[in-house]
Short mmCIF file of C-alpha atoms in Angstrom, two decimals:
data_model
loop_
_atom_site.label_atom_id
_atom_site.label_comp_id
_atom_site.label_asym_id
_atom_site.label_seq_id
_atom_site.Cartn_x
_atom_site.Cartn_y
_atom_site.Cartn_z
CA MET A 26 -13.84 29.14 9.94
CA ARG A 27 -15.80 32.28 10.64
CA GLY A 28 -14.35 35.63 9.75
CA ALA A 29 -13.93 38.12 7.00
CA GLY A 30 -13.71 36.71 3.54
CA VAL A 31 -15.12 36.75 0.06
CA ALA A 32 -18.60 35.46 -0.56
CA CYS A 33 -18.96 32.47 -2.80
CA GLY A 34 -21.75 33.65 -5.00
CA SER A 35 -25.01 31.90 -5.71
CA PRO A 36 -25.48 28.22 -4.80
CA CYS A 37 -26.26 27.52 -8.45
CA HIS A 38 -22.72 28.42 -9.48
CA VAL A 39 -21.15 26.30 -6.79
CA GLU A 40 -23.36 23.28 -7.44
CA ARG A 41 -22.63 23.26 -11.17
CA LEU A 42 -18.89 23.43 -10.61
CA MET A 43 -18.95 20.83 -7.83
CA MET A 44 -20.85 18.01 -9.44
CA LYS A 45 -19.16 15.47 -7.16
CA ALA A 46 -20.73 16.91 -4.02
CA THR A 47 -23.30 14.76 -2.22
CA ASP A 48 -26.88 15.07 -3.45
CA SER A 49 -28.78 16.40 -0.43
CA ARG A 50 -32.22 15.41 -1.77
CA SER A 51 -32.08 11.93 -0.22
CA LEU A 52 -32.61 11.58 3.53
CA HIS A 53 -29.10 10.49 4.35
CA GLY A 54 -27.74 13.06 1.88
CA HIS A 55 -29.65 15.76 3.77
CA VAL A 56 -28.14 14.57 7.04
CA ILE A 57 -24.63 14.50 5.56
CA ARG A 58 -25.01 18.06 4.35
CA GLU A 59 -26.54 19.46 7.55
CA LEU A 60 -24.11 17.80 9.96
CA GLY A 61 -21.14 18.41 7.66
CA LYS A 62 -21.93 22.12 7.42
CA ARG A 63 -22.32 22.40 11.19
CA ILE A 64 -18.87 20.88 11.65
CA VAL A 65 -17.12 22.86 8.92
CA VAL A 66 -18.54 26.26 9.96
CA GLY A 67 -17.67 25.59 13.60
CA ASP A 68 -21.11 25.07 15.16
CA LEU A 69 -19.74 21.66 16.13
CA ARG A 70 -16.09 22.03 17.08
CA PRO A 71 -13.23 19.51 17.18
CA GLY A 72 -13.60 17.42 20.29
CA ASP A 73 -17.35 17.98 20.60
CA LEU A 74 -19.50 14.90 21.08
CA LEU A 75 -22.52 14.52 18.82
CA PRO A 76 -25.87 13.94 20.58
CA ARG A 77 -26.90 10.34 21.17
CA GLU A 78 -27.97 8.54 18.03
CA GLU A 79 -31.66 8.37 18.90
CA ASP A 80 -31.74 12.04 19.92
CA LEU A 81 -29.93 13.18 16.80
CA ALA A 82 -32.15 11.11 14.52
CA GLU A 83 -35.26 12.56 16.18
CA SER A 84 -34.01 16.16 15.97
CA MET A 85 -33.29 15.74 12.25
CA ALA A 86 -36.54 13.86 11.59
CA VAL A 87 -34.79 10.89 9.97
CA SER A 88 -34.56 7.20 10.74
CA ARG A 89 -31.62 5.85 12.68
CA THR A 90 -30.70 3.85 9.56
CA ALA A 91 -30.41 7.03 7.47
CA LEU A 92 -28.45 8.69 10.26
CA ARG A 93 -25.99 5.80 10.53
CA GLU A 94 -25.38 5.85 6.77
CA ALA A 95 -24.72 9.58 6.94
CA LEU A 96 -22.34 9.20 9.86
CA LYS A 97 -20.38 6.57 7.92
CA VAL A 98 -19.91 9.05 5.07
CA LEU A 99 -18.82 11.85 7.42
CA SER A 100 -16.41 9.45 9.08
CA ALA A 101 -14.91 8.56 5.68
CA LYS A 102 -14.41 12.29 5.06
CA GLY A 103 -12.42 12.45 8.29
CA LEU A 104 -14.86 14.80 10.03
CA ILE A 105 -15.96 12.49 12.84
CA GLU A 106 -14.93 9.30 14.62
CA SER A 107 -16.95 6.86 16.70
CA ARG A 108 -15.58 4.97 19.68
CA PRO A 109 -17.24 2.36 21.86
CA ARG A 110 -18.48 3.71 25.21
CA VAL A 111 -17.43 7.22 24.16
CA GLY A 112 -19.70 8.15 21.28
CA THR A 113 -19.20 10.07 18.07
CA ARG A 114 -16.79 12.96 18.28
CA VAL A 115 -15.77 15.72 15.83
CA ARG A 116 -12.17 15.23 14.70
CA ALA A 117 -9.44 17.87 14.53
CA THR A 118 -9.31 19.72 11.21
CA HIS A 119 -6.01 18.13 10.13
CA PHE A 120 -7.85 14.80 9.83
CA TRP A 121 -10.45 16.23 7.42
CA ASN A 122 -10.29 15.43 3.73
CA GLN A 123 -9.90 19.07 2.78
CA LEU A 124 -10.12 18.41 -0.98
CA ASP A 125 -13.35 16.46 -0.71
CA ALA A 126 -16.05 18.08 -2.89
CA ASP A 127 -18.49 18.30 0.02
CA VAL A 128 -15.98 19.75 2.46
CA LEU A 129 -14.95 22.38 -0.08
CA SER A 130 -18.53 23.33 -0.91
CA TRP A 131 -19.40 23.63 2.79
CA ARG A 132 -16.39 25.86 3.36
CA CYS A 133 -17.45 27.94 0.38
CA ALA A 134 -21.03 28.26 1.67
CA SER A 135 -19.69 29.52 5.00
CA MET A 136 -17.81 32.37 3.26
CA PRO A 137 -14.17 31.23 3.08
CA THR A 138 -11.69 33.14 5.17
CA ASP A 139 -8.70 34.95 3.74
CA ASP A 140 -6.54 32.18 5.18
CA PHE A 141 -8.42 29.50 3.23
CA ILE A 142 -8.18 31.51 0.00
CA ALA A 143 -4.43 31.93 0.57
CA LYS A 144 -4.10 28.15 0.90
CA LEU A 145 -6.01 27.59 -2.35
CA VAL A 146 -3.68 30.04 -4.08
CA GLU A 147 -0.63 28.30 -2.61
CA MET A 148 -1.90 24.98 -3.96
CA ARG A 149 -2.35 26.53 -7.41
CA GLU A 150 1.14 28.07 -7.29
CA ILE A 151 2.66 24.65 -6.65
CA ILE A 152 0.72 22.70 -9.28
CA GLU A 153 -0.33 24.88 -12.19
CA PRO A 154 2.90 26.63 -13.31
CA ALA A 155 4.62 23.24 -13.48
CA ALA A 156 1.63 21.84 -15.39
CA ALA A 157 1.74 24.73 -17.86
CA ALA A 158 5.43 24.13 -18.50
CA ALA A 159 4.87 20.40 -18.98
CA ALA A 160 1.99 21.07 -21.37
CA ALA A 161 4.21 23.37 -23.42
CA ARG A 162 6.85 20.64 -23.68
CA ARG A 163 4.62 17.68 -24.46
CA ARG A 164 1.28 18.78 -25.88
CA THR A 165 -0.02 17.16 -29.03
CA ALA A 166 -1.90 19.05 -31.72
CA ALA A 167 -5.17 17.55 -30.48
CA GLN A 168 -4.44 18.56 -26.89
CA LEU A 169 -3.54 22.09 -27.98
CA ALA A 170 -6.85 22.28 -29.85
CA LYS A 171 -8.74 21.45 -26.65
CA VAL A 172 -6.91 24.15 -24.69
CA GLU A 173 -7.71 26.63 -27.44
CA GLN A 174 -11.35 25.52 -27.57
CA ALA A 175 -11.71 26.18 -23.84
CA TYR A 176 -10.10 29.59 -24.32
CA ARG A 177 -12.62 30.43 -27.08
CA GLN A 178 -15.45 29.46 -24.74
CA MET A 179 -14.05 31.91 -22.20
CA GLU A 180 -13.96 34.57 -24.91
CA VAL A 181 -17.66 34.25 -25.66
CA ALA A 182 -18.87 33.81 -22.06
CA ARG A 183 -21.63 36.30 -21.27
CA ASP A 184 -21.90 35.82 -17.51
CA SER A 185 -19.69 34.80 -14.61
CA GLU A 186 -21.18 31.30 -14.46
CA ALA A 187 -20.36 30.50 -18.09
CA TRP A 188 -16.95 32.07 -17.60
CA ALA A 189 -16.13 29.98 -14.52
CA VAL A 190 -17.18 26.75 -16.25
CA ALA A 191 -15.05 27.59 -19.31
CA ASP A 192 -12.15 28.62 -17.05
CA LEU A 193 -12.27 25.24 -15.32
CA GLY A 194 -12.33 23.59 -18.77
CA PHE A 195 -9.22 25.55 -19.76
CA HIS A 196 -7.26 24.29 -16.77
CA ASP A 197 -8.57 20.76 -17.27
CA ALA A 198 -7.40 20.78 -20.90
CA LEU A 199 -4.04 22.16 -19.81
CA LEU A 200 -3.51 19.36 -17.30
CA GLN A 201 -4.55 16.79 -19.92
CA ALA A 202 -1.89 18.26 -22.21
CA THR A 203 0.89 17.50 -19.73
CA GLY A 204 0.90 13.87 -20.86
CA ASN A 205 1.50 12.95 -17.22
CA GLU A 206 -1.14 10.48 -16.06
CA LEU A 207 -0.41 11.24 -12.41
CA MET A 208 -0.95 14.95 -12.98
CA ILE A 209 -4.07 14.23 -15.03
CA SER A 210 -5.46 12.12 -12.17
CA LEU A 211 -4.66 14.96 -9.81
CA PHE A 212 -7.20 17.14 -11.59
CA SER A 213 -10.07 15.00 -10.32
CA VAL A 214 -8.82 15.71 -6.80
CA ILE A 215 -8.33 19.47 -7.15
CA GLU A 216 -11.24 20.11 -9.53
CA SER A 217 -13.60 21.25 -6.79
CA ALA A 218 -10.98 23.56 -5.27
CA LEU A 219 -10.24 25.14 -8.64
CA GLY A 220 -13.93 25.43 -9.48
CA MET A 221 -14.60 27.23 -6.23
CA PHE A 222 -11.70 29.59 -6.75
CA PHE A 223 -12.83 30.45 -10.29
CA VAL A 224 -16.35 31.21 -9.02
CA LEU A 225 -14.89 33.52 -6.38
CA SER A 226 -12.59 35.22 -8.85
CA ALA A 227 -15.22 35.69 -11.55
CA GLN A 228 -17.87 37.03 -9.19
CA THR A 229 -15.61 39.47 -7.36
CA ALA A 230 -14.23 41.02 -10.55
CA GLY A 231 -15.94 44.08 -11.98
CA ASP A 232 -15.32 42.51 -15.39
CA PHE A 233 -15.15 38.73 -15.05
CA SER A 234 -13.13 38.44 -18.29
CA TYR A 235 -10.35 40.68 -16.97
CA SER A 236 -7.93 37.73 -16.86
CA LEU A 237 -8.47 36.70 -20.50
CA PRO A 238 -5.10 38.19 -21.59
CA HIS A 239 -3.31 36.02 -19.02
CA HIS A 240 -5.01 32.91 -20.39
CA LEU A 241 -4.05 33.92 -23.91
CA LYS A 242 -0.38 34.22 -22.89
CA VAL A 243 -0.49 30.71 -21.44
CA LEU A 244 -2.19 29.39 -24.56
CA GLU A 245 0.35 31.02 -26.89
CA ALA A 246 3.29 29.71 -24.85
CA ILE A 247 1.85 26.19 -25.06
CA ARG A 248 1.26 26.64 -28.78
CA ARG A 249 4.87 27.76 -29.33
CA LYS A 250 6.25 25.06 -27.00
CA GLN A 251 7.88 27.55 -24.63
CA PRO A 252 7.84 25.87 -21.20
CA GLU A 253 9.38 28.66 -19.14
CA VAL A 254 7.21 31.31 -20.79
CA ALA A 255 4.16 29.17 -20.01
CA ARG A 256 5.31 28.72 -16.40
CA LYS A 257 5.77 32.45 -15.91
CA ALA A 258 2.47 33.31 -17.61
CA MET A 259 0.64 30.93 -15.30
CA GLN A 260 2.38 32.38 -12.25
CA ASN A 261 1.29 35.86 -13.34
CA MET A 262 -2.28 34.66 -13.89
CA ILE A 263 -2.51 33.25 -10.37
CA ALA A 264 -0.93 36.34 -8.80
CA ASP A 265 -3.33 38.61 -10.67
CA SER A 266 -6.33 36.55 -9.60
CA LEU A 267 -5.27 36.81 -5.94
CA ALA A 268 -4.72 40.56 -6.31
CA ASN A 269 -8.26 40.89 -7.66
CA LEU A 270 -9.69 39.09 -4.65
CA HIS A 271 -7.66 41.31 -2.30
CA ARG A 272 -8.91 44.45 -4.05
CA LYS A 273 -12.49 43.32 -3.61
CA ARG A 274 -11.80 42.50 0.03
CA ARG A 275 -10.39 46.00 0.69
CA LYS A 276 -13.36 47.69 -1.03
CA SER A 277 -15.80 45.65 1.05
CA THR A 278 -13.95 46.56 4.22
CA ARG A 279 -14.04 50.28 3.40
CA LYS A 280 -17.79 50.15 2.67
CA THR A 281 -18.58 48.52 6.00
CA SER A 282 -16.24 50.70 8.09
#
């Protein structure tokens, strides 16, 4: 997980866009966050055994009850597994729930690698152009109005945080306009990934509203019920966003070399 990448931006931005992440203010929430981050950033690697329960609870200054509850949550996320007479071991990354809000936020906090960003982009390339085309075919007047409302919020955004929230709202409204309940349900799964990507994109751009024309092209194609135009406009939007991140990456590399 370590390596060159693009910084996430302030925790405030991430937390507001990842409302489903575990609240770390409770004792077991604190343990979930601390152990989860250690695993995701590679301090605890796949195959590593966690310390004995009593030792781990003491080192984290929590009760064994709070620790056990936290370990259950991490197990449900696919990060660890417990076996009798063996102990609790970190699982291989392909078992992790990579779209879990916590896992995504921990990856973001550890400065996502170029490889992780490329995978987020690949996910967007598979889902969003098809969603844009479906929205253009099926949208109702009310659904179109919600897409347009989100676009107007992007227009008036005065900082990258407001922009990223409005951007997420735009893509949410677009998926709602597909009329496909399976695709609509999918948004709740990919929401954290999209939110993280929009934070990265907005904060690495010199002008966070640089992609507004791309959003307008998608909006107009949906308005005019032009599925293939909407598909292509969304593809261009995603490609441009990735290019922006790459430009920022190259500038950062030159400054540090």
